[in-house]
mmCIF file of C-alpha atoms in Angstrom:
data_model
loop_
_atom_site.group_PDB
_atom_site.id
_atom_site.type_symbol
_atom_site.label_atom_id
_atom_site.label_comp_id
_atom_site.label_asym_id
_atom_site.label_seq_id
_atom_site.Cartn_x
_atom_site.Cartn_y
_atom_site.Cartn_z
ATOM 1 C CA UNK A 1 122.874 56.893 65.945
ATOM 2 C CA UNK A 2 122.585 53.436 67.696
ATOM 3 C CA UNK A 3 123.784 52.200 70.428
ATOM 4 C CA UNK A 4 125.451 48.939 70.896
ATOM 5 C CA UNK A 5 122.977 47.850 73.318
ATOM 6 C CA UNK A 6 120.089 48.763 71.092
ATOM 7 C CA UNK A 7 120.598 46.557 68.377
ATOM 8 C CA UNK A 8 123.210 43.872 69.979
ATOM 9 C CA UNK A 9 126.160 43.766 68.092
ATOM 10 C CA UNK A 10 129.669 44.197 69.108
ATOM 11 C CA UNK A 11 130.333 47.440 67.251
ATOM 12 C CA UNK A 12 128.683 50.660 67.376
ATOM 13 C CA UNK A 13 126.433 51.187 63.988
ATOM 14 C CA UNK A 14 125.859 54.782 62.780
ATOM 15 C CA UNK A 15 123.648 56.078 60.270
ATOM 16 C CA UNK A 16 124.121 59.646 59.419
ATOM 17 C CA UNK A 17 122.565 61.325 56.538
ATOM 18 C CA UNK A 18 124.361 63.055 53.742
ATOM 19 C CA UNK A 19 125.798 66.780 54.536
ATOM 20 C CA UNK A 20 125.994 69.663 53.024
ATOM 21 C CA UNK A 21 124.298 68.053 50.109
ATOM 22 C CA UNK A 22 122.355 69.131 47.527
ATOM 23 C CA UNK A 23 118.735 68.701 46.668
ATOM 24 C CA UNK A 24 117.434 68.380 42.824
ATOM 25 C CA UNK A 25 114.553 69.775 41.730
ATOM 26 C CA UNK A 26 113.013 68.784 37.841
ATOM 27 C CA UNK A 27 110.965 72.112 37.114
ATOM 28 C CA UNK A 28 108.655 73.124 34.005
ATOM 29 C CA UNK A 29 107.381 76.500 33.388
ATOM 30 C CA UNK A 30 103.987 77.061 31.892
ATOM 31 C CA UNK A 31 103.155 80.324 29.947
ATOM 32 C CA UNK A 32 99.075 79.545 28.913
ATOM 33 C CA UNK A 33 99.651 82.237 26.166
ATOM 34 C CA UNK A 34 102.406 80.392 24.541
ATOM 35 C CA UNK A 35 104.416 81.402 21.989
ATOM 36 C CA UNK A 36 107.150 82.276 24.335
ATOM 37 C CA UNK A 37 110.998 81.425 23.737
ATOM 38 C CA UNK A 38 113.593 81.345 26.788
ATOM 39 C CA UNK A 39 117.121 80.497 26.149
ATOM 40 C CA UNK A 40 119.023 78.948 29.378
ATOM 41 C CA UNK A 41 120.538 82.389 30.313
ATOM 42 C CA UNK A 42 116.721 83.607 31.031
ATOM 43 C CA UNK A 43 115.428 80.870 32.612
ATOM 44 C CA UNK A 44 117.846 81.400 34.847
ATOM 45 C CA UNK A 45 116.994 84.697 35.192
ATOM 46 C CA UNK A 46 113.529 83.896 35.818
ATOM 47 C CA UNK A 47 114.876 81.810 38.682
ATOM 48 C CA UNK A 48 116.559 84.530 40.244
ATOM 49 C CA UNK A 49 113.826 86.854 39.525
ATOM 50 C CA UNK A 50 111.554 85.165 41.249
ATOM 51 C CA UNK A 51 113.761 84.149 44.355
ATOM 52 C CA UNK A 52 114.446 88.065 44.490
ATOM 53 C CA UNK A 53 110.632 88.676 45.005
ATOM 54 C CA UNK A 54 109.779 86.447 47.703
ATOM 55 C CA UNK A 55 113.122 85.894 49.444
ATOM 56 C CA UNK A 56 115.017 89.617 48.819
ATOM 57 C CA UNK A 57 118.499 89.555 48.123
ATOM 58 C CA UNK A 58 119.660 87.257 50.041
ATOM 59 C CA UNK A 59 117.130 85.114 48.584
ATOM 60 C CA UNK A 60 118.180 86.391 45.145
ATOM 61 C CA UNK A 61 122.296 85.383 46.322
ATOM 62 C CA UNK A 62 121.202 82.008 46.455
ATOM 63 C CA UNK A 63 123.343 79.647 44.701
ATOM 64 C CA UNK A 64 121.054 77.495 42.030
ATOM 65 C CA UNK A 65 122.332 75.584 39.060
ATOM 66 C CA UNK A 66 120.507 74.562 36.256
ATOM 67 C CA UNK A 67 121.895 71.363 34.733
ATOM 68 C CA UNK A 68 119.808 70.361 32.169
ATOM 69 C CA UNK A 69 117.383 72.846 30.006
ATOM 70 C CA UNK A 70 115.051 71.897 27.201
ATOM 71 C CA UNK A 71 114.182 74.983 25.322
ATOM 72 C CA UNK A 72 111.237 73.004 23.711
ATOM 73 C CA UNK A 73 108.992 71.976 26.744
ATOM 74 C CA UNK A 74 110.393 74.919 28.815
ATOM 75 C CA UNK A 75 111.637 71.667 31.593
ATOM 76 C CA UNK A 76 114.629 71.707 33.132
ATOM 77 C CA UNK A 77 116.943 69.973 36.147
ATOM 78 C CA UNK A 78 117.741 72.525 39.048
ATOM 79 C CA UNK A 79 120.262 71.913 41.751
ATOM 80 C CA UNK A 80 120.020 73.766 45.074
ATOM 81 C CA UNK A 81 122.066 73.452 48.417
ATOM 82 C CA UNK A 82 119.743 71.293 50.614
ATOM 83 C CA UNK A 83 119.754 74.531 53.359
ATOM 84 C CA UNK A 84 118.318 76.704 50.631
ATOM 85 C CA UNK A 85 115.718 74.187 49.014
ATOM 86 C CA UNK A 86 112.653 75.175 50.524
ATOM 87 C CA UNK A 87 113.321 79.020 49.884
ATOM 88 C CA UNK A 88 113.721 78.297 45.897
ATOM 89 C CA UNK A 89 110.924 75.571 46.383
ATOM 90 C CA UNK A 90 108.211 78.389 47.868
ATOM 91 C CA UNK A 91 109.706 81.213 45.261
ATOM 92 C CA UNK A 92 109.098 78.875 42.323
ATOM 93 C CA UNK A 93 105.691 77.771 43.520
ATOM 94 C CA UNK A 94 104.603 81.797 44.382
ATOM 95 C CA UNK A 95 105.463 83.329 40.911
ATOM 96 C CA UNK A 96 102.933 84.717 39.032
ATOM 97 C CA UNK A 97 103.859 86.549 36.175
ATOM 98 C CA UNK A 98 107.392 87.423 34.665
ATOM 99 C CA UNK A 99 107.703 90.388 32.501
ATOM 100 C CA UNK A 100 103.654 90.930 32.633
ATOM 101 C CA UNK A 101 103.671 87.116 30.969
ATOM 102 C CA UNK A 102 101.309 85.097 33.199
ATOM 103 C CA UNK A 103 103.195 81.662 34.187
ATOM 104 C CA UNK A 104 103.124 79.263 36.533
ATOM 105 C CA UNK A 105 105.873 76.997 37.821
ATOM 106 C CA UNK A 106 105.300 73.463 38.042
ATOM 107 C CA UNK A 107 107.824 71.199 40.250
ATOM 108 C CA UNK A 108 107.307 67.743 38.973
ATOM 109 C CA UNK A 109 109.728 65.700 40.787
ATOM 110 C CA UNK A 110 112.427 66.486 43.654
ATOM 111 C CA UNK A 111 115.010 64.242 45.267
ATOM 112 C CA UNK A 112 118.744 64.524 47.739
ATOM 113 C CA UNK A 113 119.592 62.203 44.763
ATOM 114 C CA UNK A 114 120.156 63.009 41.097
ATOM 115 C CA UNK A 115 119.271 59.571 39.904
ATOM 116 C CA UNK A 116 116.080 59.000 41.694
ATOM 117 C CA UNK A 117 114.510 62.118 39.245
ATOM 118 C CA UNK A 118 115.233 59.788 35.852
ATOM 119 C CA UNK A 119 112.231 57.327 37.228
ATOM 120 C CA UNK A 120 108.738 57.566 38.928
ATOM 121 C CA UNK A 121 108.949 55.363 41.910
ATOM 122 C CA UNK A 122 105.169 56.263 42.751
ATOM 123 C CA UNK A 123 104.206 54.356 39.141
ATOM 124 C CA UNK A 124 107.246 52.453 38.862
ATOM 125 C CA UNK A 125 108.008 54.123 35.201
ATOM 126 C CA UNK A 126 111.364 54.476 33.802
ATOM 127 C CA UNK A 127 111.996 57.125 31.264
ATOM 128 C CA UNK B 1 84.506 76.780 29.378
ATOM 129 C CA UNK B 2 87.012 77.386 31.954
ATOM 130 C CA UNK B 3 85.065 75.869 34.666
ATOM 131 C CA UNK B 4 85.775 72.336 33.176
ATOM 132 C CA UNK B 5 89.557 73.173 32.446
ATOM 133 C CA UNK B 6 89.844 74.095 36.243
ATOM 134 C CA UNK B 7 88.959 70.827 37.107
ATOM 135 C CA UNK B 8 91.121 68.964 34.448
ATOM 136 C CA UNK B 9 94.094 71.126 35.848
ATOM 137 C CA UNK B 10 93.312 69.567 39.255
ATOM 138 C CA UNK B 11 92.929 66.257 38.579
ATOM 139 C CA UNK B 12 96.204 66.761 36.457
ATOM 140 C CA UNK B 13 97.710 67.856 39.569
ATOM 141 C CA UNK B 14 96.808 65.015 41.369
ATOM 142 C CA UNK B 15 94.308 66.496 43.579
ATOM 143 C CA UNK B 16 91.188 64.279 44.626
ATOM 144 C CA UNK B 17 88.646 66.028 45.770
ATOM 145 C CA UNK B 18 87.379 69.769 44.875
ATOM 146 C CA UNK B 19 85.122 71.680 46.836
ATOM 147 C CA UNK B 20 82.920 74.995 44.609
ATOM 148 C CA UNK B 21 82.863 77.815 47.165
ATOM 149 C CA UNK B 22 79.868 80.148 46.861
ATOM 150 C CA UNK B 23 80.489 83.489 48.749
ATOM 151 C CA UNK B 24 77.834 85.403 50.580
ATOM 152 C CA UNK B 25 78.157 89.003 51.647
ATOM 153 C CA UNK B 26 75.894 89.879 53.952
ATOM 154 C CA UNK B 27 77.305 94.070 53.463
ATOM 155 C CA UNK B 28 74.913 93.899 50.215
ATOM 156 C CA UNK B 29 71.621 93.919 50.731
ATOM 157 C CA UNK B 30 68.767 91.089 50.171
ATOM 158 C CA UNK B 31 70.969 88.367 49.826
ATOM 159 C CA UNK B 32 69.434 84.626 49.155
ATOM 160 C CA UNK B 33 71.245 81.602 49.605
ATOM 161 C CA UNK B 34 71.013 80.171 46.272
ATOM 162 C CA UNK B 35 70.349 76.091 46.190
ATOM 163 C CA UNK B 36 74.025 74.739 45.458
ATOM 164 C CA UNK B 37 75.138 73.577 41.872
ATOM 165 C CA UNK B 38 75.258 69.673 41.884
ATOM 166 C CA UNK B 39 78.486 68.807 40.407
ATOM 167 C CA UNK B 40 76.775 66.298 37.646
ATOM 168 C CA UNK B 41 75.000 69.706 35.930
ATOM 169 C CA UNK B 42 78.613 71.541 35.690
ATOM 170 C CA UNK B 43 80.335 68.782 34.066
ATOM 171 C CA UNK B 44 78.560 65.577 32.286
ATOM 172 C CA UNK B 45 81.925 63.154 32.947
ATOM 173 C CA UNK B 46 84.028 64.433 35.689
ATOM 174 C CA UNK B 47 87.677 64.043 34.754
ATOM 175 C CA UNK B 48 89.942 60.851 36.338
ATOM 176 C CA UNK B 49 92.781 61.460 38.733
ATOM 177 C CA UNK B 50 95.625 60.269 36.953
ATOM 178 C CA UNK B 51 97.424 56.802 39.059
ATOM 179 C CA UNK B 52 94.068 56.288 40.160
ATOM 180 C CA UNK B 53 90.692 55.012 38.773
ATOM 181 C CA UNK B 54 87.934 56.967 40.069
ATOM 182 C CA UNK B 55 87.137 60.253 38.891
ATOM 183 C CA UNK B 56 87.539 63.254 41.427
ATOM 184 C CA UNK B 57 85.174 64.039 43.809
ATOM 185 C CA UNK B 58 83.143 67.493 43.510
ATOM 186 C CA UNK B 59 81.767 69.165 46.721
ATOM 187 C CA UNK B 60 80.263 72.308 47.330
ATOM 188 C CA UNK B 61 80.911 74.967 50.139
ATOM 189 C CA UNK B 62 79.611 78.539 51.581
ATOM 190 C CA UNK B 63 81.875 80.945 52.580
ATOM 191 C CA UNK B 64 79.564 83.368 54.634
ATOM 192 C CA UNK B 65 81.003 86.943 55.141
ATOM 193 C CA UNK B 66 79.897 88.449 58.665
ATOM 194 C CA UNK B 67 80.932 91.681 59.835
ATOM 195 C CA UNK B 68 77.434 92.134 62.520
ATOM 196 C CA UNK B 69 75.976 89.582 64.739
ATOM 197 C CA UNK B 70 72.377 89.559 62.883
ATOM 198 C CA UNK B 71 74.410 87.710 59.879
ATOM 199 C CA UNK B 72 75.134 84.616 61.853
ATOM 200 C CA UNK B 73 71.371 83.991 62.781
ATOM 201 C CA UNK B 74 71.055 82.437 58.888
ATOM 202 C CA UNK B 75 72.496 79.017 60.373
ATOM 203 C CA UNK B 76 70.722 79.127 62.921
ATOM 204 C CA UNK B 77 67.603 78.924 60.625
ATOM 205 C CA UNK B 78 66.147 75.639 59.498
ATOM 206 C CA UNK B 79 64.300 76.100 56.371
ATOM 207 C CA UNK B 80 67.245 77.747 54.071
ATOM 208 C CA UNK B 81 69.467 76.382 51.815
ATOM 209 C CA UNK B 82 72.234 76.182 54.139
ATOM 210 C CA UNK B 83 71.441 72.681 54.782
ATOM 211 C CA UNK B 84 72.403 71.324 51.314
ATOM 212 C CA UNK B 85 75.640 72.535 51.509
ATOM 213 C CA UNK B 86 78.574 70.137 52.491
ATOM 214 C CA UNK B 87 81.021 72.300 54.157
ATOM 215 C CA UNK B 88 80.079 75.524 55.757
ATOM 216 C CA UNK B 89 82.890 78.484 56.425
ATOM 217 C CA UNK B 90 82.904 81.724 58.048
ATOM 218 C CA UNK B 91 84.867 84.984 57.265
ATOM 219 C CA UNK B 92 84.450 86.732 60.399
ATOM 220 C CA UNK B 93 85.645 90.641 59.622
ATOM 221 C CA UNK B 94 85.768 91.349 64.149
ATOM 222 C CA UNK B 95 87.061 90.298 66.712
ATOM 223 C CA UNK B 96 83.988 89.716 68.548
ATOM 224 C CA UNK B 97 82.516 87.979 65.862
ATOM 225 C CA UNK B 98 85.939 85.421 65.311
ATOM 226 C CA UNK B 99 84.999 84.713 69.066
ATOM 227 C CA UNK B 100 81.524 84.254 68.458
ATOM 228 C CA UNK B 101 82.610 81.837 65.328
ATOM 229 C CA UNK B 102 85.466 80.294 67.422
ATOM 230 C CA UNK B 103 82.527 79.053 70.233
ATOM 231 C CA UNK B 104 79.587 79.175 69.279
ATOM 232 C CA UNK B 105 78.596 78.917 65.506
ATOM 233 C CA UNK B 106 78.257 75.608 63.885
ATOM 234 C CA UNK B 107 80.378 75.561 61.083
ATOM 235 C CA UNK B 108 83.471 73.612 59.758
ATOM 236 C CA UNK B 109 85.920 76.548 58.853
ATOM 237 C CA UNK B 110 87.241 79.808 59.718
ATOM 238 C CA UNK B 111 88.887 81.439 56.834
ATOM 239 C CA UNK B 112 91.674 84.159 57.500
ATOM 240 C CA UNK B 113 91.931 87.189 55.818
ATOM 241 C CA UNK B 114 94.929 87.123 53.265
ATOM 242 C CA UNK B 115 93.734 90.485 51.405
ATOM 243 C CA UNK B 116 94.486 93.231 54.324
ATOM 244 C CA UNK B 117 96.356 93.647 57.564
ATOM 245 C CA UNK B 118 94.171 91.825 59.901
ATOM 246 C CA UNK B 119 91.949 93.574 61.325
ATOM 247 C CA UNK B 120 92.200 91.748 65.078
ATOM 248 C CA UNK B 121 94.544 90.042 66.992
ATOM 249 C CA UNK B 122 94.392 86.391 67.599
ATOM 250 C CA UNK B 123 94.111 85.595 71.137
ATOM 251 C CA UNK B 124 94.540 81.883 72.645
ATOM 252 C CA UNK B 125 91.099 80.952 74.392
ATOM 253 C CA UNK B 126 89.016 81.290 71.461
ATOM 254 C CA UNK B 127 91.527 79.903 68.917
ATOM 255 C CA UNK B 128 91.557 76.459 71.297
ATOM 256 C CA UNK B 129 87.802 76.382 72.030
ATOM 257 C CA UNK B 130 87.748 75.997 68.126
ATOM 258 C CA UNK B 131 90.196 73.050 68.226
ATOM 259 C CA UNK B 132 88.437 72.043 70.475
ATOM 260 C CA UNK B 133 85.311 71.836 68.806
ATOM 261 C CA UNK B 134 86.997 70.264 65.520
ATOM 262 C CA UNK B 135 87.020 73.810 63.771
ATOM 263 C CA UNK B 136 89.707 74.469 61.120
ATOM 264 C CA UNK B 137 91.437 77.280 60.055
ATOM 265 C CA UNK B 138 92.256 78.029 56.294
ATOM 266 C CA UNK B 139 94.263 80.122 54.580
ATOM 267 C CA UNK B 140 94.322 81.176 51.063
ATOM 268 C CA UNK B 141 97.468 81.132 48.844
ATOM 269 C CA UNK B 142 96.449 82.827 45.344
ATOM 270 C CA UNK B 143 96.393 86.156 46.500
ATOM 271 C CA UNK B 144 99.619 85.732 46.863
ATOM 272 C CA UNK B 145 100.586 84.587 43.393
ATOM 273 C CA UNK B 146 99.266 87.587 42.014
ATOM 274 C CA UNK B 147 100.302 90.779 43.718
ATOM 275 C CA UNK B 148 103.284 90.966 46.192
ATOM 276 C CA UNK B 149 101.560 93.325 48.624
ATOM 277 C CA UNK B 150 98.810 90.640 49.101
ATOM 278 C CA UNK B 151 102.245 88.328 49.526
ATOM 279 C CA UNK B 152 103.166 90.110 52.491
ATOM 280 C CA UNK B 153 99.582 90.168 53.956
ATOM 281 C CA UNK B 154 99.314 86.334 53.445
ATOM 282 C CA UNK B 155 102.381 85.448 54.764
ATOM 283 C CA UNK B 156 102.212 88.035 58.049
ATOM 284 C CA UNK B 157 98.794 86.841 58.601
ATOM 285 C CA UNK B 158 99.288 82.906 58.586
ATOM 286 C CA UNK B 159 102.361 83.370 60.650
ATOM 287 C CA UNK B 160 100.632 85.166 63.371
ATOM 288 C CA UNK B 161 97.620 82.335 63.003
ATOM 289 C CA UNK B 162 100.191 79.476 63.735
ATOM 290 C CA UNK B 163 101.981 81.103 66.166
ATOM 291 C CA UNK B 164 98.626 81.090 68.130
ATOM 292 C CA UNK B 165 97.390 77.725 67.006
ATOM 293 C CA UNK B 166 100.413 76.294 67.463
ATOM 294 C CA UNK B 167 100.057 74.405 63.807
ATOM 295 C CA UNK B 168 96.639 72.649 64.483
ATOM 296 C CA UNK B 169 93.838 72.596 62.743
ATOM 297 C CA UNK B 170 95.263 74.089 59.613
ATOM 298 C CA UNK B 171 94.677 74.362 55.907
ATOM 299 C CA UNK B 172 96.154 76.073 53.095
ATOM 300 C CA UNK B 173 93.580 76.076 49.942
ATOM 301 C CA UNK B 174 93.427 77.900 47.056
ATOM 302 C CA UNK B 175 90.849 80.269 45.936
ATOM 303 C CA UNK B 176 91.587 80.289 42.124
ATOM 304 C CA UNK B 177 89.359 81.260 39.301
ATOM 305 C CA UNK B 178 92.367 80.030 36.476
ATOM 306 C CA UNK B 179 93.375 76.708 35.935
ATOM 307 C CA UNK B 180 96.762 78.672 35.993
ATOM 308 C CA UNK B 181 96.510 79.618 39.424
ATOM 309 C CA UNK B 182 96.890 76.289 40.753
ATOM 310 C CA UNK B 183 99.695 74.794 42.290
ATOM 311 C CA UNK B 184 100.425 71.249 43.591
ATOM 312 C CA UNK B 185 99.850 69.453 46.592
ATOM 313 C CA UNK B 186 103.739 69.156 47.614
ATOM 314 C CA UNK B 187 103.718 72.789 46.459
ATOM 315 C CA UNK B 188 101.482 74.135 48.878
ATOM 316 C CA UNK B 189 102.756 71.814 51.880
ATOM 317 C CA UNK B 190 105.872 73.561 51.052
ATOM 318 C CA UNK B 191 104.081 76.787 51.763
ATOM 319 C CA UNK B 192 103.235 75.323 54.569
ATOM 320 C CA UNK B 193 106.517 75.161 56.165
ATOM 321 C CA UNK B 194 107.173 79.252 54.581
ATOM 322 C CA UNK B 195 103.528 80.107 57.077
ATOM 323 C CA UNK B 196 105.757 78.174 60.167
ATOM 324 C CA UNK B 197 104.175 74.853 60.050
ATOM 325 C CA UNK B 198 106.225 71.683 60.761
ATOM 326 C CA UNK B 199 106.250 69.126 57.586
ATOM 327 C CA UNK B 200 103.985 67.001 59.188
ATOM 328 C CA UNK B 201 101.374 69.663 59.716
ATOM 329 C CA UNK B 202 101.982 71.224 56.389
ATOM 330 C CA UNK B 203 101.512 67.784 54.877
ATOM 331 C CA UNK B 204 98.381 67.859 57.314
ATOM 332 C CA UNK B 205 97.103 70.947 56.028
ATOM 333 C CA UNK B 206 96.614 69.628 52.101
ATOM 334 C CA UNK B 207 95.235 66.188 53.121
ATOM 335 C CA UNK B 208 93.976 64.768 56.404
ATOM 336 C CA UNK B 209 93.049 68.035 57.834
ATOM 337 C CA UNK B 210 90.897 68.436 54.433
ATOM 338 C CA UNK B 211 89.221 65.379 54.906
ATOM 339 C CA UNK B 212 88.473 66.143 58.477
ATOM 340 C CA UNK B 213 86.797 68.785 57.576
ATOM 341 C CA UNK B 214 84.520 66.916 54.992
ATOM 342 C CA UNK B 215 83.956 64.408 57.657
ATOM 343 C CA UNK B 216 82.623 67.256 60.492
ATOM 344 C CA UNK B 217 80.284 68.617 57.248
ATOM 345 C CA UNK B 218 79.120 65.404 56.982
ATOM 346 C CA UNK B 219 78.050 65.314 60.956
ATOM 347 C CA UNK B 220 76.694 68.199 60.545
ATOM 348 C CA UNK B 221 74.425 67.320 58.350
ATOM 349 C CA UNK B 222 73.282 64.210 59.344
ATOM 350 C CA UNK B 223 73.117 63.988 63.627
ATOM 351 C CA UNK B 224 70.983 66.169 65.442
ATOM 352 C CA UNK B 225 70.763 64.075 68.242
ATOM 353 C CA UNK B 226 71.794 60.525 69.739
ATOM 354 C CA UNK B 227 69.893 57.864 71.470
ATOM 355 C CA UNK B 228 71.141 55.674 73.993
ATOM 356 C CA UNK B 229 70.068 52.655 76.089
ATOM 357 C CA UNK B 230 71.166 52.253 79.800
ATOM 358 C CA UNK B 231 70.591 49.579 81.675
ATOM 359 C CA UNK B 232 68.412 49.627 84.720
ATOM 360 C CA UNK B 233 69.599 48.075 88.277
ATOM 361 C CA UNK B 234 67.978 44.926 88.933
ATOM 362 C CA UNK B 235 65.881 44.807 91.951
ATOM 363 C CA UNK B 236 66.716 41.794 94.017
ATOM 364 C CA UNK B 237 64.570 38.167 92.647
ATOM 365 C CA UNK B 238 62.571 37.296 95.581
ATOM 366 C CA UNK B 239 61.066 33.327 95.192
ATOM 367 C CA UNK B 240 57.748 32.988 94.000
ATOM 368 C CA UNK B 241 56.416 29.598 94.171
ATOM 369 C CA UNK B 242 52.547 30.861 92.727
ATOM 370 C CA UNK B 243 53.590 31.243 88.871
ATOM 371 C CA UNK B 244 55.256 28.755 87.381
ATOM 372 C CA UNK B 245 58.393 29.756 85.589
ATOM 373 C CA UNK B 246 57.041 29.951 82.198
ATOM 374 C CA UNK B 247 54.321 32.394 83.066
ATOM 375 C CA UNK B 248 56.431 34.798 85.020
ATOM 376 C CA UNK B 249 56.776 38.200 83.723
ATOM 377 C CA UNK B 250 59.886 38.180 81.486
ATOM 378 C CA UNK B 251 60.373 41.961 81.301
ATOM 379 C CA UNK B 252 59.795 45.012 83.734
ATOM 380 C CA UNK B 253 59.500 47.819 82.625
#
């Protein structure tokens, strides 16, 4: 927060950030030897799974959301609570195999904001 | 060949430059240092980091393994290979020997052991003698993709290291063999802040520490010494009316 002596103006000027919000997370899952098919009710599971491994139970408890799914490239839009983002983050990024399948987790964007994921600002691309 | 796919997967994943380790155990017996692999005989067209325009940069390391004192006298030798290297790291398996590492050897990197319950305790003085001296420590996080015991050893291990260190001089690599063993570079920053870095130094620990530690290989190699000039005190002019002006001595040596 400013003061009103910092930036000379007649009324205090306050910039917080956004509480408890939520962070967004666009995931895809790689399995090198293919030929695997998740429905949404497994990724998910594979989301818990692998929060359950590095983070225990309470880890596992963590309330995740996935709001998008594309059963095709495996991709999908997660939503976290911003206190519990870097848990998920690390649990995603440490997973090595689910149900003796080697995979690998790859977070391609994340964002506080929902519509910052639908472009790149890095390349300026818009999908 | 896998070799090349590793190094499509990194340039894929944004990474810029990629440094071949070669491992030495000095436990087995006889062992050479082998000339290192120039990156142009792996690969004939190294793969292009996608956003940018150059292809990414190969460099090769050593990772020595010492667990007795006669191991270390190898860099202290001139004629070997070790010279041709571009970063040179030490896995010191004792205590005296991480002290001996921390102050003494000249090398760019200290690697922790992620595999097994360490087998010494960090203490303070040596661990700032090596920041000190521009020394990095790195830990590895693909043990811990594959085996949750290894998990627990990783994690204990870098935790006690930054406690210690205090965050400096950090650096998380990977030691994979898969292109699926990779992870990104926000990816392993994020590790960063599960080992008990702050963001800045986990950020640190993927890029500028990196290049700092390319930059001290680089010294290595290249000074062995430095040359100065200082500048002498003038003794007082006195007049001298036989030489004319042109024919006085110009210089004294």
């Amino acid at each position: 927060m400013r003061s009103t002596r910092e930036l000379g103006l007649a009324k205090p000027f306050a910039t917080r950030a956004a509480q408890p919000g939520h962070h967004y997370l666009r995931v895809s899952v790689e399995f090198p030897d293919g030929g695997v098919r998740l429905n949404a009710a497994h990724f998910k599971q594979l989301i818990v799974s692998a929060l359950k491994e590095l983070h225990g139970e309470v880890g596992a408890a963590l309330p995740v959301d996935v709001l998008t799914y594309d059963e095709k490239t495996l991709s999908a839009i997660l939503r976290v609570s911003s206190s519990g983002f870097v848990k998920l983050w690390s649990a995603l990024t440490l997973l090595g195999s689910y149900q003796n399948r080697k995979c690998a987790f790859r977070v391609v964007q994340t964002s506080p904001f929902l519509l910052a994921l639908s472009g790149n600002s890095r390349e300026l691309v818009l999908d | 060949m896998s070799q090349s796919s590793l190094y499509n997967q990194n340039a894929k994943l944004g990474y810029s430059t990629v440094a071949i380790n070669h491992v030495i155990d000095f436990k087995e017996k006889k062992q050479e240092i082998p000339k290192p692999i120039s990156p142009s005989e792996l690969l004939p067209s190294l793969p292009i980091i996608p956003g940018k325009l150059k292809p990414i940069k190969i460099v090769t390391r050593l990772t020595l393994v010492v667990s007795d004192p006669s191991h270390c006298n190898v860099l202290r030798a001139t004629s070997s290979n070790i010279r041709l290297y571009d970063i040179i790291a030490v896995f010191p398996k004792t205590e005296k020997l991480f002290h001996v590492a921390c102050t003494n050897l000249d090398v760019d990197l200290i690697c922790i052991s992620v595999t097994e319950k360490l087998p010494f305790y960090f203490r303070r003085p040596p661990v700032n003698m090596a920041i000190d001296r521009g020394i990095y420590f790195e830990v590895l996080y693909t043990p811990a993709i594959k085996d949750s015991t290894m998990r627990r050893y990783t994690i204990s291990n870098a935790l006690s290291l930054v406690q210690i260190c205090k965050g400096k001089n950090v650096i998380i690599s990977s030691a994979a063999e898969r292109p699926l063993e990779l992870r990104g570079p926000y990816d392993v920053a994020n590790l960063g802040l599960l080992f008990g870095l702050s963001e800045s130094d986990a950020k640190a620990a993927v890029s500028t520490n990196c290049r700092a530690i390319l930059l001290h290989g680089e010294t290595r190699k290249t000074a062995c010494g430095v040359v100065y000039t200082m500048k002498k005190p003038q003794p007082v002019e006195e007049e001298e009316e036989t030489l004319p002006a042109c024919k006085r001595a110009k210089t004294q040596v």
